[in-house]
CSV table of C-alpha atoms and ligand atoms in Angstrom, one decimal:
chain,number,residue,atom,x,y,z
H,1,MET,CA,-12.0,16.4,-7.6
H,2,ILE,CA,-13.2,15.4,-4.1
H,3,TYR,CA,-13.3,18.2,-1.5
H,4,THR,CA,-13.1,17.0,2.1
H,5,GLY,CA,-12.1,20.3,3.9
H,6,GLY,CA,-8.7,21.5,5.2
H,7,THR,CA,-7.0,24.9,5.2
H,8,ILE,CA,-7.3,25.1,1.4
H,9,GLY,CA,-11.0,25.8,1.6
H,10,MET,CA,-11.1,27.6,4.9
H,11,ILE,CA,-12.0,31.2,5.7
H,12,GLU,CA,-11.4,33.3,8.9
H,13,ASN,CA,-14.2,33.5,11.4
H,14,VAL,CA,-14.3,37.3,12.0
H,15,LYS,CA,-15.4,36.9,15.6
H,16,THR,CA,-12.8,34.3,16.8
H,17,GLY,CA,-10.0,35.0,14.2
H,18,ALA,CA,-9.6,31.3,13.7
H,19,LEU,CA,-9.8,29.5,10.4
H,20,GLU,CA,-12.9,27.3,9.8
H,21,PRO,CA,-13.8,24.9,6.9
H,22,PHE,CA,-16.0,26.6,4.3
H,23,ASN,CA,-18.0,25.5,1.3
H,24,PHE,CA,-16.7,24.2,-2.0
H,25,GLU,CA,-18.2,27.0,-4.1
H,26,HIS,CA,-15.9,29.5,-2.3
H,27,LEU,CA,-12.9,27.4,-3.2
H,28,LEU,CA,-13.9,27.0,-6.9
H,29,MET,CA,-14.6,30.8,-7.2
H,30,ASN,CA,-11.0,31.4,-6.1
H,31,VAL,CA,-9.5,29.2,-8.8
H,32,PRO,CA,-10.6,30.8,-12.1
H,33,LYS,CA,-7.7,28.9,-13.8
H,34,LEU,CA,-9.8,25.7,-13.5
H,35,LYS,CA,-11.5,26.9,-16.7
H,36,MET,CA,-8.2,27.0,-18.6
H,37,LEU,CA,-7.5,23.3,-18.2
H,38,ASP,CA,-7.6,21.2,-21.4
H,39,PHE,CA,-9.5,18.3,-19.7
H,40,THR,CA,-12.8,18.1,-17.8
H,41,VAL,CA,-13.0,18.2,-14.1
H,42,ASP,CA,-16.1,17.1,-12.2
H,43,ASN,CA,-16.5,17.8,-8.5
H,44,PHE,CA,-17.7,16.0,-5.4
H,45,ALA,CA,-17.9,17.9,-2.1
H,46,PHE,CA,-18.4,16.5,1.4
H,47,SER,CA,-21.5,18.0,2.8
H,48,HIS,CA,-19.6,18.8,6.0
H,49,PRO,CA,-16.0,19.8,5.1
H,50,VAL,CA,-13.7,19.2,8.1
H,51,ASP,CA,-10.5,20.3,9.6
H,52,SER,CA,-8.5,17.1,9.0
H,53,SER,CA,-7.8,16.7,12.7
H,54,GLU,CA,-11.4,15.5,12.8
H,55,MET,CA,-10.9,12.8,10.1
H,56,THR,CA,-12.0,9.3,11.0
H,57,PRO,CA,-12.0,5.9,9.2
H,58,GLN,CA,-15.6,6.7,8.2
H,59,HIS,CA,-14.3,9.7,6.2
H,60,TRP,CA,-11.7,7.4,4.5
H,61,CYS,CA,-14.6,5.1,3.6
H,62,ASP,CA,-16.6,8.1,2.2
H,63,ILE,CA,-13.6,9.1,0.0
H,64,ALA,CA,-13.1,5.5,-1.1
H,65,LYS,CA,-16.8,5.1,-2.0
H,66,VAL,CA,-16.7,8.2,-4.3
H,67,ILE,CA,-13.6,6.7,-6.0
H,68,GLU,CA,-15.2,3.3,-6.3
H,69,ASP,CA,-18.5,4.6,-7.7
H,70,ASN,CA,-16.7,6.7,-10.3
H,71,TYR,CA,-13.7,4.6,-11.0
H,72,ASN,CA,-14.5,3.6,-14.5
H,73,ASP,CA,-15.6,7.1,-15.6
H,74,TYR,CA,-12.5,9.1,-14.7
H,75,ASP,CA,-8.8,9.0,-15.6
H,76,GLY,CA,-7.9,10.0,-12.0
H,77,PHE,CA,-8.9,11.5,-8.7
H,78,VAL,CA,-7.7,14.6,-6.8
H,79,VAL,CA,-8.6,14.7,-3.1
H,80,LEU,CA,-8.5,18.1,-1.4
H,81,HIS,CA,-7.7,17.5,2.3
H,82,GLY,CA,-6.3,19.2,5.4
H,83,THR,CA,-2.6,18.7,5.9
H,84,ASP,CA,-2.7,17.6,9.6
H,85,THR,CA,-3.8,14.0,8.9
H,86,MET,CA,-3.1,13.9,5.2
H,87,ALA,CA,-0.4,11.2,5.6
H,88,TYR,CA,-2.8,9.0,7.6
H,89,THR,CA,-5.6,9.3,4.9
H,90,ALA,CA,-3.0,8.7,2.1
H,91,SER,CA,-1.7,5.6,3.9
H,92,ALA,CA,-5.2,4.2,4.7
H,93,LEU,CA,-6.5,4.7,1.2
H,94,SER,CA,-3.4,3.1,-0.3
H,95,TYR,CA,-4.4,-0.2,1.5
H,96,MET,CA,-8.2,0.2,1.2
H,97,LEU,CA,-8.1,0.8,-2.6
H,98,GLU,CA,-6.9,-2.7,-3.5
H,99,ASN,CA,-5.7,-3.2,-7.1
H,100,LEU,CA,-5.8,0.6,-7.6
H,101,ALA,CA,-4.4,1.3,-11.1
H,102,LYS,CA,-5.3,5.0,-11.4
H,103,PRO,CA,-3.9,8.2,-9.8
H,104,VAL,CA,-5.4,9.3,-6.5
H,105,ILE,CA,-3.6,12.5,-5.8
H,106,ILE,CA,-4.1,14.1,-2.4
H,107,THR,CA,-3.3,17.8,-1.9
H,108,GLY,CA,-4.2,20.8,0.2
H,109,SER,CA,-2.4,24.0,1.3
H,110,GLN,CA,-0.8,25.8,4.1
H,111,LEU,CA,-2.6,29.1,3.3
H,112,PRO,CA,-6.3,29.3,2.5
H,113,ILE,CA,-7.2,29.6,-1.2
H,114,GLY,CA,-8.6,33.2,-0.6
H,115,GLU,CA,-5.3,34.5,0.6
H,116,VAL,CA,-3.1,36.5,-1.8
H,117,ARG,CA,0.0,34.4,-1.1
H,118,THR,CA,-1.9,31.0,-1.1
H,119,ASP,CA,-0.1,27.9,-2.1
H,120,GLY,CA,-3.5,26.3,-2.7
H,121,GLU,CA,-4.0,27.3,-6.3
H,122,GLU,CA,-0.7,26.0,-7.5
H,123,ASN,CA,-1.0,22.7,-5.6
H,124,LEU,CA,-4.6,22.1,-6.9
H,125,ILE,CA,-3.7,22.8,-10.5
H,126,THR,CA,-0.5,20.7,-10.4
H,127,ALA,CA,-2.4,17.8,-8.7
H,128,LEU,CA,-5.0,17.9,-11.5
H,129,HIS,CA,-2.3,17.9,-14.1
H,130,ILE,CA,-0.6,14.9,-12.6
H,131,ALA,CA,-4.0,13.0,-12.3
H,132,ALA,CA,-4.5,13.6,-16.0
H,133,THR,CA,-1.0,12.6,-17.1
H,134,LYS,CA,-0.6,9.5,-19.2
H,135,ASP,CA,2.6,7.6,-20.1
H,136,LYS,CA,3.6,6.8,-23.7
H,137,ASP,CA,1.3,3.7,-23.7
H,138,GLY,CA,-1.7,5.8,-22.8
H,139,LYS,CA,-1.8,4.4,-19.3
H,140,PRO,CA,-2.0,6.6,-16.2
H,141,MET,CA,1.5,7.8,-15.3
H,142,VAL,CA,0.7,7.5,-11.6
H,143,ARG,CA,-1.1,4.3,-10.5
H,144,GLU,CA,-1.1,4.7,-6.7
H,145,VAL,CA,-2.1,7.1,-3.9
H,146,ALA,CA,0.2,10.0,-3.8
H,147,ILE,CA,0.6,13.4,-2.0
H,148,LEU,CA,1.3,16.5,-4.1
H,149,PHE,CA,2.7,19.3,-2.1
H,150,ASP,CA,4.7,22.3,-3.4
H,151,ASP,CA,7.7,21.0,-5.2
H,152,TYR,CA,7.2,17.3,-4.9
H,153,LEU,CA,4.9,14.3,-5.5
H,154,TRP,CA,5.4,11.7,-2.8
H,155,ARG,CA,4.2,8.2,-2.3
H,156,GLY,CA,1.2,8.6,0.1
H,157,ASN,CA,2.1,5.8,2.5
H,158,ARG,CA,5.7,7.0,2.7
H,159,SER,CA,4.8,10.6,3.6
H,160,THR,CA,4.9,12.5,6.8
H,161,LYS,CA,3.9,16.1,7.5
H,162,HIS,CA,7.2,17.5,8.7
H,163,SER,CA,6.4,21.3,8.9
H,164,SER,CA,3.5,23.2,10.2
H,165,ASP,CA,4.8,26.3,8.4
H,166,ASN,CA,6.8,25.6,5.2
H,167,PHE,CA,5.1,25.4,1.9
H,168,ASN,CA,7.1,22.2,1.4
H,169,ALA,CA,5.1,20.6,4.3
H,170,PHE,CA,5.6,16.9,3.4
H,171,GLN,CA,8.6,14.7,3.3
H,172,SER,CA,9.2,11.0,2.5
H,173,ASN,CA,12.4,10.2,4.3
H,174,ASN,CA,12.8,6.6,3.2
H,175,TYR,CA,11.6,6.8,-0.4
H,176,PRO,CA,12.5,9.2,-3.2
H,177,PRO,CA,10.0,11.6,-4.7
H,178,LEU,CA,7.7,10.2,-7.4
H,179,ALA,CA,8.0,13.5,-9.2
H,180,ARG,CA,9.7,16.9,-9.0
H,181,ILE,CA,7.7,20.0,-9.8
H,182,GLY,CA,9.6,22.7,-11.5
H,183,LEU,CA,9.2,24.4,-14.9
H,184,SER,CA,8.0,20.9,-15.9
H,185,ILE,CA,6.8,17.9,-14.0
H,186,THR,CA,9.6,15.4,-14.0
H,187,PHE,CA,8.4,11.9,-13.0
H,188,ASN,CA,10.8,9.5,-11.3
H,189,LYS,CA,9.7,6.5,-13.4
H,190,ASP,CA,11.8,4.0,-11.4
H,191,ALA,CA,10.1,5.0,-8.2
H,192,LEU,CA,6.5,4.8,-9.4
H,193,LEU,CA,4.4,1.8,-8.3
H,194,ARG,CA,3.5,-0.5,-11.2
H,195,PRO,CA,0.6,-2.7,-9.8
H,196,ASP,CA,-1.0,-5.5,-11.7
H,197,ASP,CA,-3.8,-3.6,-13.6
H,198,SER,CA,-5.6,-6.7,-14.8
H,199,LYS,CA,-7.4,-7.0,-11.5
H,200,PRO,CA,-10.5,-4.9,-10.8
H,201,LEU,CA,-10.5,-2.3,-8.0
H,202,ASN,CA,-11.7,-3.8,-4.8
H,203,VAL,CA,-12.3,-1.5,-1.8
H,204,GLN,CA,-11.9,-2.8,1.7
H,205,TYR,CA,-14.1,-0.6,3.9
H,206,ASN,CA,-13.5,-2.3,7.2
H,207,MET,CA,-10.8,-0.6,9.3
H,208,ASP,CA,-10.4,-2.0,12.8
H,209,CYS,CA,-9.5,0.8,15.3
H,210,SER,CA,-8.4,-1.6,18.1
H,211,VAL,CA,-4.9,-0.3,17.8
H,212,SER,CA,-2.6,2.2,19.5
H,213,TYR,CA,0.8,3.9,19.5
H,214,LEU,CA,3.3,3.4,22.4
H,215,ASN,CA,5.9,6.0,22.3
H,216,LEU,CA,9.1,5.2,24.2
H,217,PHE,CA,11.0,7.8,26.3
H,218,PRO,CA,13.6,7.6,29.1
H,219,GLY,CA,11.7,7.2,32.3
H,220,ILE,CA,8.6,5.5,30.8
H,221,ASN,CA,6.4,4.2,33.6
H,222,GLU,CA,5.6,0.5,34.1
H,223,THR,CA,2.0,1.1,35.3
H,224,ILE,CA,1.1,3.2,32.3
H,225,VAL,CA,2.7,0.8,29.8
H,226,ARG,CA,1.0,-2.2,31.4
H,227,HIS,CA,-2.3,-0.3,31.5
H,228,LEU,CA,-2.1,0.5,27.8
H,229,LEU,CA,-1.2,-3.0,26.8
H,230,SER,CA,-4.1,-4.5,28.8
H,231,ALA,CA,-6.7,-2.1,27.3
H,232,PRO,CA,-9.8,-4.2,26.6
H,233,GLY,CA,-10.0,-5.2,22.9
H,234,LEU,CA,-6.5,-4.0,22.0
H,235,LYS,CA,-5.2,-6.0,19.0
H,236,GLY,CA,-2.2,-4.1,17.7
H,237,VAL,CA,0.4,-1.6,18.9
H,238,VAL,CA,2.9,0.5,16.9
H,239,LEU,CA,5.9,0.6,19.3
H,240,ARG,CA,7.8,3.8,18.5
H,241,THR,CA,11.4,2.9,19.6
H,242,PHE,CA,14.7,4.6,19.7
H,243,GLY,CA,17.2,4.8,16.8
H,244,ALA,CA,17.6,1.4,15.0
H,245,GLY,CA,14.7,-0.2,17.0
H,246,ASN,CA,16.1,-0.1,20.6
H,247,GLY,CA,14.2,-0.1,23.8
H,248,PRO,CA,15.1,-0.5,27.5
H,249,ASN,CA,16.1,-3.9,28.7
H,250,TYR,CA,14.5,-3.5,32.1
H,251,PRO,CA,13.0,-6.9,33.1
H,252,TRP,CA,9.5,-5.4,33.6
H,253,PHE,CA,9.5,-3.9,30.1
H,254,ILE,CA,10.6,-7.0,28.3
H,255,GLN,CA,8.2,-9.0,30.4
H,256,ALA,CA,5.3,-6.6,29.6
H,257,MET,CA,6.1,-7.0,25.9
H,258,LYS,CA,6.2,-10.8,26.1
H,259,GLU,CA,2.9,-11.0,28.0
H,260,ALA,CA,1.2,-8.7,25.5
H,261,VAL,CA,2.5,-10.8,22.6
H,262,ASN,CA,1.4,-14.0,24.4
H,263,ARG,CA,-2.1,-12.5,24.7
H,264,GLY,CA,-2.1,-12.2,20.9
H,265,ILE,CA,-1.3,-8.5,20.5
H,266,VAL,CA,0.7,-7.6,17.4
H,267,ILE,CA,3.5,-5.2,18.4
H,268,ALA,CA,5.2,-3.6,15.5
H,269,ASN,CA,8.6,-2.0,16.1
H,270,VAL,CA,8.9,1.4,14.2
H,271,THR,CA,11.7,3.9,14.8
H,272,GLN,CA,11.1,7.4,16.2
H,273,CYS,CA,13.7,8.6,13.8
H,274,GLY,CA,12.5,10.5,10.7
H,275,ASN,CA,14.8,8.6,8.5
H,276,GLY,CA,16.2,5.0,8.5
H,277,SER,CA,15.0,1.6,9.5
H,278,VAL,CA,14.6,-0.6,12.5
H,279,MET,CA,17.6,-3.1,12.6
H,280,PRO,CA,16.8,-5.4,15.5
H,281,ASN,CA,20.1,-7.2,15.5
H,282,LEU,CA,22.4,-4.2,15.5
H,283,TYR,CA,22.3,-3.7,19.3
H,284,ALA,CA,21.9,-6.1,22.3
H,285,ASN,CA,18.9,-4.0,23.4
H,286,GLY,CA,17.2,-4.3,20.0
H,287,GLN,CA,17.9,-8.1,20.0
H,288,GLU,CA,16.3,-8.5,23.5
H,289,LEU,CA,13.2,-6.6,22.3
H,290,ALA,CA,13.0,-8.8,19.2
H,291,LYS,CA,13.2,-11.9,21.3
H,292,SER,CA,10.1,-10.8,23.3
H,293,GLY,CA,8.1,-11.5,20.1
H,294,ILE,CA,7.6,-8.0,18.7
H,295,VAL,CA,8.0,-7.6,14.9
H,296,ALA,CA,10.4,-5.3,13.0
H,297,ALA,CA,8.4,-3.1,10.6
H,298,ASN,CA,11.7,-1.9,9.0
H,299,ASP,CA,11.5,1.7,7.6
H,300,ILE,CA,7.7,2.2,7.5
H,301,THR,CA,6.3,5.5,8.8
H,302,SER,CA,4.2,5.5,12.0
H,303,GLU,CA,1.2,6.8,10.0
H,304,ALA,CA,1.5,3.9,7.5
H,305,ALA,CA,2.1,1.4,10.3
H,306,VAL,CA,-0.9,2.2,12.4
H,307,THR,CA,-3.3,2.4,9.4
H,308,LYS,CA,-1.8,-0.9,8.1
H,309,LEU,CA,-2.7,-2.6,11.4
H,310,MET,CA,-6.2,-1.2,11.1
H,311,TYR,CA,-6.5,-2.5,7.6
H,312,LEU,CA,-5.1,-6.0,8.3
H,313,PHE,CA,-7.3,-6.5,11.4
H,314,GLY,CA,-10.2,-5.1,9.4
H,315,LYS,CA,-9.7,-8.0,7.0
H,316,GLY,CA,-10.2,-10.4,9.9
H,317,LEU,CA,-6.7,-11.7,9.8
H,318,ASN,CA,-5.3,-13.6,12.8
H,319,TYR,CA,-2.2,-12.7,14.9
H,320,LYS,CA,0.2,-14.7,12.8
H,321,GLN,CA,-1.1,-13.3,9.5
H,322,VAL,CA,-1.0,-9.7,10.7
H,323,ALA,CA,2.5,-10.1,12.2
H,324,ASP,CA,3.8,-11.6,8.9
H,325,ALA,CA,2.1,-8.9,6.8
H,326,MET,CA,3.6,-6.1,8.9
H,327,GLN,CA,7.0,-7.3,7.6
H,328,LYS,CA,5.9,-7.4,4.0
H,329,SER,CA,5.0,-4.8,1.4
H,330,ILE,CA,1.4,-4.4,0.4
H,331,CYS,CA,1.8,-1.3,-1.9
H,332,GLY,CA,5.3,0.0,-1.4
H,333,GLU,CA,4.9,1.3,2.2
H,334,ILE,CA,8.0,-0.6,3.5
H,335,THR,CA,11.4,-1.6,2.2
H,336,VAL,CA,11.9,-5.4,2.3
H,337,GLU,CA,15.2,-7.0,1.5
H,338,GLU,CA,14.8,-9.5,-1.3
K,401,LIG,N1,-5.8,22.1,10.5
K,401,LIG,C1,-5.8,22.0,9.0
K,401,LIG,C2,-6.3,20.7,8.6
K,401,LIG,O1,-5.6,19.7,8.7
K,401,LIG,C3,-4.4,22.3,8.5
K,401,LIG,C4,-4.2,22.3,7.0
K,401,LIG,O2,-5.1,21.9,6.2
K,401,LIG,O3,-3.1,22.7,6.6
K,401,LIG,O4,-7.4,20.6,8.1
């Protein structure tokens, strides 16, 4: 179990009334049921637990390093993490942990573990159970990065935090749950990733942050768009478009896209809709945008798209390699027609 911070381990600062990260001993003390498990759990706690809004790629590397150093000694890993950027961490780790063949289950809670109505204890215990579950051949049931929250286990790089309030805080709008949590834990075997487990784990630590989002809205301003696209060092942009991948056909906008692409910036078209895919040929506007050289990233989430760009550029790939890879699946983050 790897503790990074988040609400699950927070306590209220009596002076400010705000929740702040607290130490791991406090969390353990509040989950006496940990002693009732029929498997062994060892712990690793970050020396400075953080609110996940402070997460950086360095934290992702720290988590990945703990997993790499302990990979052969454990059946699985549970990462305790704040919910705010959990989908980003899950997506990033899914790429960084190349050839992963063991469960990495990320969880947290909406209410701190010390609260009477906390959802933290249930999430934590269920995550540990899933991390310890084997299939009939004795192999790990889950062989990928997943998010366990309340009633569901989701593929990490398909997940989005959709509620700041509900206990069911996460959703995966374009991919079914990997498991449903009820009286028993029912795995959706057809949905689980089955990677080639003959290759050894390889961690890619280099994540290149020369990327950005560009969120479209009616009235978007040319100066601001051009300013963002000409930011020094920019390599990749997740363009958050309307509906099935549409954007305005204003000449300045199409021209700005073309110029950025010609300068070698990878622009990935991702829909602002919570559900569904980019379909560049459905509307004339989408077609025009596609002709400007931006690439359709199908039904990927924004979180998985921006971290994928970081990972691909971190590998040192060139424009063409990154643009091609954005339209293919690395570890189940995107639906690609066969
Ligand atoms: N702000 C918190 C965090 O992301 C929220 C949570 O954990 O639910 O660390």
